[in-house]
């Protein structure tokens, strides 16, 4: 038991030890990303550096009119440039977190998978079998504007691995997903109200 606890502790602190050993400094865009996105959700600078050092966070530059498919492997945050999708246009001057981040819906589904698996295991004790229908979400594509774009790419697999050993990181990431969902829901309700208000009322 003690050996398992020691291994678990070493696994959780190893990424932070790598940060201290690397003596890395944040670039201008690193600092901007932290202040506009990660500081808001309560993530510490050390945790942010851990994500950078472990290559969980990486900067990518896309050329003009490039197309990017969201397959659940990555979350993207728009640092500069413009993008468009079926959900509307977006540019890096937006103050809304949810309008500059892509792929969080697919990641939210990954976060629910352990709970879903546990629920399925419990249901096996029942003798009556039921057919489960899993909704299939439409694949979403992002289209880059004519001037290109710079994005912060977040590896969901590496992020989940780090979250397994860091409860504070888990809380911060869950807060980010929830914040994005709340903003999108609020924006959707506001757009619905605007559409309804523009419909003439028959007298």
PDB file of C-alpha atoms in Angstrom:
ATOM      1  CA  UNK A   1       0.000   0.000   0.000  1.00  0.00           C
ATOM      2  CA  UNK A   2       2.841   2.379   0.931  1.00  0.00           C
ATOM      3  CA  UNK A   3       4.662   1.569  -2.316  1.00  0.00           C
ATOM      4  CA  UNK A   4       1.542   2.321  -4.349  1.00  0.00           C
ATOM      5  CA  UNK A   5       1.089   5.639  -2.547  1.00  0.00           C
ATOM      6  CA  UNK A   6       4.719   6.566  -3.194  1.00  0.00           C
ATOM      7  CA  UNK A   7       4.433   5.735  -6.896  1.00  0.00           C
ATOM      8  CA  UNK A   8       1.242   7.757  -7.151  1.00  0.00           C
ATOM      9  CA  UNK A   9       2.881  10.725  -5.439  1.00  0.00           C
ATOM     10  CA  UNK A  10       5.950  10.589  -7.684  1.00  0.00           C
ATOM     11  CA  UNK A  11       3.751  10.384 -10.759  1.00  0.00           C
ATOM     12  CA  UNK A  12       1.803  13.465  -9.710  1.00  0.00           C
ATOM     13  CA  UNK A  13       4.864  15.624  -8.909  1.00  0.00           C
ATOM     14  CA  UNK A  14       7.074  14.502 -11.817  1.00  0.00           C
ATOM     15  CA  UNK A  15       5.603  17.038 -14.305  1.00  0.00           C
ATOM     16  CA  UNK A  16       6.130  19.892 -11.814  1.00  0.00           C
ATOM     17  CA  UNK A  17       9.718  18.771 -11.138  1.00  0.00           C
ATOM     18  CA  UNK A  18      10.311  18.936 -14.897  1.00  0.00           C
ATOM     19  CA  UNK A  19       9.014  22.529 -14.901  1.00  0.00           C
ATOM     20  CA  UNK A  20      11.394  23.600 -12.123  1.00  0.00           C
ATOM     21  CA  UNK A  21      14.330  21.829 -13.771  1.00  0.00           C
ATOM     22  CA  UNK A  22      13.663  23.397 -17.164  1.00  0.00           C
ATOM     23  CA  UNK A  23      13.820  26.944 -15.745  1.00  0.00           C
ATOM     24  CA  UNK A  24      11.547  28.008 -18.598  1.00  0.00           C
ATOM     25  CA  UNK A  25      10.098  31.501 -18.970  1.00  0.00           C
ATOM     26  CA  UNK A  26       6.758  32.450 -20.463  1.00  0.00           C
ATOM     27  CA  UNK A  27       6.652  34.128 -23.856  1.00  0.00           C
ATOM     28  CA  UNK A  28       4.418  37.101 -24.621  1.00  0.00           C
ATOM     29  CA  UNK A  29       1.703  34.910 -26.094  1.00  0.00           C
ATOM     30  CA  UNK A  30       2.055  32.423 -23.215  1.00  0.00           C
ATOM     31  CA  UNK A  31       1.363  35.232 -20.755  1.00  0.00           C
ATOM     32  CA  UNK A  32      -1.568  36.507 -22.819  1.00  0.00           C
ATOM     33  CA  UNK A  33      -3.099  33.019 -23.002  1.00  0.00           C
ATOM     34  CA  UNK A  34      -2.702  32.597 -19.259  1.00  0.00           C
ATOM     35  CA  UNK A  35      -4.282  35.961 -18.395  1.00  0.00           C
ATOM     36  CA  UNK A  36      -7.201  35.657 -20.835  1.00  0.00           C
ATOM     37  CA  UNK A  37      -8.025  31.977 -20.338  1.00  0.00           C
ATOM     38  CA  UNK A  38      -6.308  30.017 -17.595  1.00  0.00           C
ATOM     39  CA  UNK A  39      -6.056  32.614 -14.813  1.00  0.00           C
ATOM     40  CA  UNK A  40      -9.833  33.125 -15.050  1.00  0.00           C
ATOM     41  CA  UNK A  41     -10.511  29.467 -14.230  1.00  0.00           C
ATOM     42  CA  UNK A  42      -8.202  29.454 -11.216  1.00  0.00           C
ATOM     43  CA  UNK A  43      -5.201  27.669 -12.718  1.00  0.00           C
ATOM     44  CA  UNK A  44      -1.864  28.494 -11.121  1.00  0.00           C
ATOM     45  CA  UNK A  45       1.151  29.666 -13.120  1.00  0.00           C
ATOM     46  CA  UNK A  46       2.997  26.480 -12.105  1.00  0.00           C
ATOM     47  CA  UNK A  47       0.172  24.311 -13.451  1.00  0.00           C
ATOM     48  CA  UNK A  48       0.150  26.353 -16.656  1.00  0.00           C
ATOM     49  CA  UNK A  49       3.914  25.888 -17.063  1.00  0.00           C
ATOM     50  CA  UNK A  50       3.446  22.170 -16.424  1.00  0.00           C
ATOM     51  CA  UNK A  51       1.015  21.993 -19.338  1.00  0.00           C
ATOM     52  CA  UNK A  52       3.521  23.777 -21.575  1.00  0.00           C
ATOM     53  CA  UNK A  53       6.513  21.684 -20.500  1.00  0.00           C
ATOM     54  CA  UNK A  54       4.613  18.416 -20.945  1.00  0.00           C
ATOM     55  CA  UNK A  55       3.567  19.499 -24.481  1.00  0.00           C
ATOM     56  CA  UNK A  56      -0.077  19.371 -23.408  1.00  0.00           C
ATOM     57  CA  UNK A  57      -0.221  22.949 -24.704  1.00  0.00           C
ATOM     58  CA  UNK A  58       1.403  23.792 -28.030  1.00  0.00           C
ATOM     59  CA  UNK A  59       1.201  26.758 -30.362  1.00  0.00           C
ATOM     60  CA  UNK A  60       0.174  26.091 -33.956  1.00  0.00           C
ATOM     61  CA  UNK A  61       0.021  28.456 -36.908  1.00  0.00           C
ATOM     62  CA  UNK A  62      -2.476  27.823 -39.698  1.00  0.00           C
ATOM     63  CA  UNK A  63      -2.256  29.310 -43.153  1.00  0.00           C
ATOM     64  CA  UNK A  64      -4.894  31.347 -44.965  1.00  0.00           C
ATOM     65  CA  UNK A  65      -8.153  29.513 -45.726  1.00  0.00           C
ATOM     66  CA  UNK A  66      -6.984  26.284 -44.052  1.00  0.00           C
ATOM     67  CA  UNK A  67      -9.627  23.856 -42.804  1.00  0.00           C
ATOM     68  CA  UNK A  68      -9.367  22.099 -39.449  1.00  0.00           C
ATOM     69  CA  UNK A  69     -11.443  19.154 -38.276  1.00  0.00           C
ATOM     70  CA  UNK A  70     -12.431  18.827 -34.629  1.00  0.00           C
ATOM     71  CA  UNK A  71     -12.183  15.108 -33.851  1.00  0.00           C
ATOM     72  CA  UNK A  72     -11.930  15.261 -30.069  1.00  0.00           C
ATOM     73  CA  UNK A  73      -8.154  14.861 -29.953  1.00  0.00           C
ATOM     74  CA  UNK A  74      -7.515  18.540 -29.310  1.00  0.00           C
ATOM     75  CA  UNK A  75      -9.093  21.705 -27.932  1.00  0.00           C
ATOM     76  CA  UNK A  76      -8.107  24.951 -29.647  1.00  0.00           C
ATOM     77  CA  UNK A  77      -8.009  28.522 -28.364  1.00  0.00           C
ATOM     78  CA  UNK A  78      -7.795  31.327 -30.921  1.00  0.00           C
ATOM     79  CA  UNK A  79      -4.878  33.651 -30.164  1.00  0.00           C
ATOM     80  CA  UNK A  80      -4.840  35.760 -33.322  1.00  0.00           C
ATOM     81  CA  UNK A  81      -6.591  35.834 -36.676  1.00  0.00           C
ATOM     82  CA  UNK A  82     -10.108  34.912 -37.701  1.00  0.00           C
ATOM     83  CA  UNK A  83     -12.039  31.664 -38.082  1.00  0.00           C
ATOM     84  CA  UNK A  84     -15.505  30.642 -39.163  1.00  0.00           C
ATOM     85  CA  UNK A  85     -17.695  27.598 -38.617  1.00  0.00           C
ATOM     86  CA  UNK A  86     -21.311  26.488 -38.706  1.00  0.00           C
ATOM     87  CA  UNK A  87     -21.686  28.300 -35.356  1.00  0.00           C
ATOM     88  CA  UNK A  88     -20.641  31.642 -36.806  1.00  0.00           C
ATOM     89  CA  UNK A  89     -17.539  33.776 -37.293  1.00  0.00           C
ATOM     90  CA  UNK A  90     -14.914  34.462 -34.647  1.00  0.00           C
ATOM     91  CA  UNK A  91     -11.921  36.773 -34.323  1.00  0.00           C
ATOM     92  CA  UNK A  92      -9.210  37.186 -31.711  1.00  0.00           C
ATOM     93  CA  UNK A  93     -10.646  40.498 -30.454  1.00  0.00           C
ATOM     94  CA  UNK A  94     -13.658  38.782 -28.899  1.00  0.00           C
ATOM     95  CA  UNK A  95     -13.910  39.038 -25.109  1.00  0.00           C
ATOM     96  CA  UNK A  96     -15.986  35.861 -24.858  1.00  0.00           C
ATOM     97  CA  UNK A  97     -14.017  32.731 -23.946  1.00  0.00           C
ATOM     98  CA  UNK A  98     -16.532  30.406 -25.592  1.00  0.00           C
ATOM     99  CA  UNK A  99     -16.336  32.192 -28.955  1.00  0.00           C
ATOM    100  CA  UNK A 100     -12.556  31.739 -29.106  1.00  0.00           C
ATOM    101  CA  UNK A 101     -12.347  28.106 -27.988  1.00  0.00           C
ATOM    102  CA  UNK A 102     -13.175  25.046 -30.104  1.00  0.00           C
ATOM    103  CA  UNK A 103     -13.489  21.347 -29.308  1.00  0.00           C
ATOM    104  CA  UNK A 104     -14.632  21.719 -25.692  1.00  0.00           C
ATOM    105  CA  UNK A 105     -17.927  19.946 -26.423  1.00  0.00           C
ATOM    106  CA  UNK A 106     -16.129  16.796 -27.585  1.00  0.00           C
ATOM    107  CA  UNK A 107     -13.848  17.036 -24.539  1.00  0.00           C
ATOM    108  CA  UNK A 108     -16.846  17.386 -22.212  1.00  0.00           C
ATOM    109  CA  UNK A 109     -18.135  14.085 -23.597  1.00  0.00           C
ATOM    110  CA  UNK A 110     -14.771  12.469 -22.795  1.00  0.00           C
ATOM    111  CA  UNK A 111     -15.054  13.714 -19.227  1.00  0.00           C
ATOM    112  CA  UNK A 112     -18.410  11.940 -18.952  1.00  0.00           C
ATOM    113  CA  UNK A 113     -17.112   8.603 -20.265  1.00  0.00           C
ATOM    114  CA  UNK A 114     -15.917   7.248 -16.855  1.00  0.00           C
ATOM    115  CA  UNK A 115     -19.306   8.045 -15.309  1.00  0.00           C
ATOM    116  CA  UNK A 116     -21.058   6.486 -18.285  1.00  0.00           C
ATOM    117  CA  UNK A 117     -18.920   3.319 -18.004  1.00  0.00           C
ATOM    118  CA  UNK A 118     -19.644   3.006 -14.281  1.00  0.00           C
ATOM    119  CA  UNK A 119     -23.346   3.432 -14.963  1.00  0.00           C
ATOM    120  CA  UNK A 120     -23.261   0.664 -17.577  1.00  0.00           C
ATOM    121  CA  UNK A 121     -21.518  -1.700 -15.148  1.00  0.00           C
ATOM    122  CA  UNK A 122     -24.238  -1.146 -12.573  1.00  0.00           C
ATOM    123  CA  UNK A 123     -26.930  -1.787 -15.122  1.00  0.00           C
ATOM    124  CA  UNK A 124     -25.496  -5.240 -15.920  1.00  0.00           C
ATOM    125  CA  UNK A 125     -26.966  -6.647 -12.715  1.00  0.00           C
ATOM    126  CA  UNK A 126     -30.417  -6.267 -14.226  1.00  0.00           C
ATOM    127  CA  UNK A 127     -31.754  -9.268 -16.094  1.00  0.00           C
ATOM    128  CA  UNK A 128     -33.700  -7.275 -18.633  1.00  0.00           C
ATOM    129  CA  UNK A 129     -31.404  -6.006 -21.336  1.00  0.00           C
ATOM    130  CA  UNK A 130     -32.127  -2.708 -23.055  1.00  0.00           C
ATOM    131  CA  UNK A 131     -30.826  -1.333 -26.322  1.00  0.00           C
ATOM    132  CA  UNK A 132     -28.893   1.871 -25.786  1.00  0.00           C
ATOM    133  CA  UNK A 133     -29.054   4.565 -28.401  1.00  0.00           C
ATOM    134  CA  UNK A 134     -25.976   6.781 -28.455  1.00  0.00           C
ATOM    135  CA  UNK A 135     -26.488  10.130 -30.133  1.00  0.00           C
ATOM    136  CA  UNK A 136     -24.023  10.807 -32.927  1.00  0.00           C
ATOM    137  CA  UNK A 137     -22.767  14.382 -33.011  1.00  0.00           C
ATOM    138  CA  UNK A 138     -22.069  16.018 -36.335  1.00  0.00           C
ATOM    139  CA  UNK A 139     -18.377  16.530 -37.051  1.00  0.00           C
ATOM    140  CA  UNK A 140     -17.465  20.200 -36.832  1.00  0.00           C
ATOM    141  CA  UNK A 141     -14.970  21.945 -39.062  1.00  0.00           C
ATOM    142  CA  UNK A 142     -13.196  25.240 -38.486  1.00  0.00           C
ATOM    143  CA  UNK A 143     -12.204  27.418 -41.422  1.00  0.00           C
ATOM    144  CA  UNK A 144      -9.331  29.866 -41.089  1.00  0.00           C
ATOM    145  CA  UNK A 145      -9.634  33.411 -42.481  1.00  0.00           C
ATOM    146  CA  UNK A 146      -7.627  34.819 -45.358  1.00  0.00           C
ATOM    147  CA  UNK A 147      -4.883  36.164 -43.071  1.00  0.00           C
ATOM    148  CA  UNK A 148      -4.261  32.863 -41.269  1.00  0.00           C
ATOM    149  CA  UNK A 149      -4.509  32.244 -37.526  1.00  0.00           C
ATOM    150  CA  UNK A 150      -2.442  31.308 -34.478  1.00  0.00           C
ATOM    151  CA  UNK A 151      -4.049  28.910 -32.014  1.00  0.00           C
ATOM    152  CA  UNK A 152      -3.124  27.284 -28.735  1.00  0.00           C
ATOM    153  CA  UNK A 153      -3.640  23.542 -29.142  1.00  0.00           C
ATOM    154  CA  UNK A 154      -4.524  21.483 -26.071  1.00  0.00           C
ATOM    155  CA  UNK A 155      -3.995  17.714 -26.227  1.00  0.00           C
ATOM    156  CA  UNK A 156      -7.030  16.116 -24.577  1.00  0.00           C
ATOM    157  CA  UNK A 157      -5.295  12.768 -23.971  1.00  0.00           C
ATOM    158  CA  UNK A 158      -2.324  14.394 -22.190  1.00  0.00           C
ATOM    159  CA  UNK A 159      -4.648  16.709 -20.293  1.00  0.00           C
ATOM    160  CA  UNK A 160      -6.755  13.819 -19.006  1.00  0.00           C
ATOM    161  CA  UNK A 161      -3.596  11.984 -17.927  1.00  0.00           C
ATOM    162  CA  UNK A 162      -2.442  14.981 -15.884  1.00  0.00           C
ATOM    163  CA  UNK A 163      -5.931  15.468 -14.453  1.00  0.00           C
ATOM    164  CA  UNK A 164      -5.876  11.917 -13.077  1.00  0.00           C
ATOM    165  CA  UNK A 165      -3.107  12.970 -10.653  1.00  0.00           C
ATOM    166  CA  UNK A 166      -4.079  16.591  -9.961  1.00  0.00           C
ATOM    167  CA  UNK A 167      -7.443  17.376  -8.376  1.00  0.00           C
ATOM    168  CA  UNK A 168      -6.873  21.135  -8.563  1.00  0.00           C
ATOM    169  CA  UNK A 169      -6.143  20.925 -12.285  1.00  0.00           C
ATOM    170  CA  UNK A 170      -9.279  18.819 -12.742  1.00  0.00           C
ATOM    171  CA  UNK A 171     -11.376  21.465 -10.982  1.00  0.00           C
ATOM    172  CA  UNK A 172      -9.927  24.232 -13.163  1.00  0.00           C
ATOM    173  CA  UNK A 173     -10.555  22.364 -16.415  1.00  0.00           C
ATOM    174  CA  UNK A 174     -14.095  21.426 -15.381  1.00  0.00           C
ATOM    175  CA  UNK A 175     -14.670  25.112 -14.593  1.00  0.00           C
ATOM    176  CA  UNK A 176     -13.446  26.031 -18.088  1.00  0.00           C
ATOM    177  CA  UNK A 177     -15.821  23.582 -19.781  1.00  0.00           C
ATOM    178  CA  UNK A 178     -18.738  24.754 -17.629  1.00  0.00           C
ATOM    179  CA  UNK A 179     -17.954  28.412 -18.338  1.00  0.00           C
ATOM    180  CA  UNK A 180     -17.926  27.776 -22.084  1.00  0.00           C
ATOM    181  CA  UNK A 181     -21.248  25.926 -21.914  1.00  0.00           C
ATOM    182  CA  UNK A 182     -22.845  28.706 -19.858  1.00  0.00           C
ATOM    183  CA  UNK A 183     -21.659  31.422 -22.254  1.00  0.00           C
ATOM    184  CA  UNK A 184     -22.899  29.529 -25.300  1.00  0.00           C
ATOM    185  CA  UNK A 185     -26.260  28.842 -23.671  1.00  0.00           C
ATOM    186  CA  UNK A 186     -26.648  32.517 -22.720  1.00  0.00           C
ATOM    187  CA  UNK A 187     -25.711  33.624 -26.231  1.00  0.00           C
ATOM    188  CA  UNK A 188     -28.146  31.132 -27.753  1.00  0.00           C
ATOM    189  CA  UNK A 189     -30.974  32.400 -25.522  1.00  0.00           C
ATOM    190  CA  UNK A 190     -30.197  36.012 -26.401  1.00  0.00           C
ATOM    191  CA  UNK A 191     -30.235  35.221 -30.123  1.00  0.00           C
ATOM    192  CA  UNK A 192     -33.538  33.386 -29.716  1.00  0.00           C
ATOM    193  CA  UNK A 193     -35.031  36.394 -27.883  1.00  0.00           C
ATOM    194  CA  UNK A 194     -33.852  38.707 -30.665  1.00  0.00           C
ATOM    195  CA  UNK A 195     -35.455  36.505 -33.315  1.00  0.00           C
ATOM    196  CA  UNK A 196     -38.718  36.364 -31.389  1.00  0.00           C
ATOM    197  CA  UNK A 197     -38.766  40.128 -30.842  1.00  0.00           C
ATOM    198  CA  UNK A 198     -38.343  40.734 -34.558  1.00  0.00           C
ATOM    199  CA  UNK A 199     -41.462  38.695 -35.418  1.00  0.00           C
ATOM    200  CA  UNK A 200     -44.439  41.070 -35.917  1.00  0.00           C
ATOM    201  CA  UNK A 201     -47.330  40.460 -33.548  1.00  0.00           C
ATOM    202  CA  UNK A 202     -50.689  40.031 -35.250  1.00  0.00           C
ATOM    203  CA  UNK A 203     -53.436  42.295 -33.879  1.00  0.00           C
TER     204      UNK A 203
END
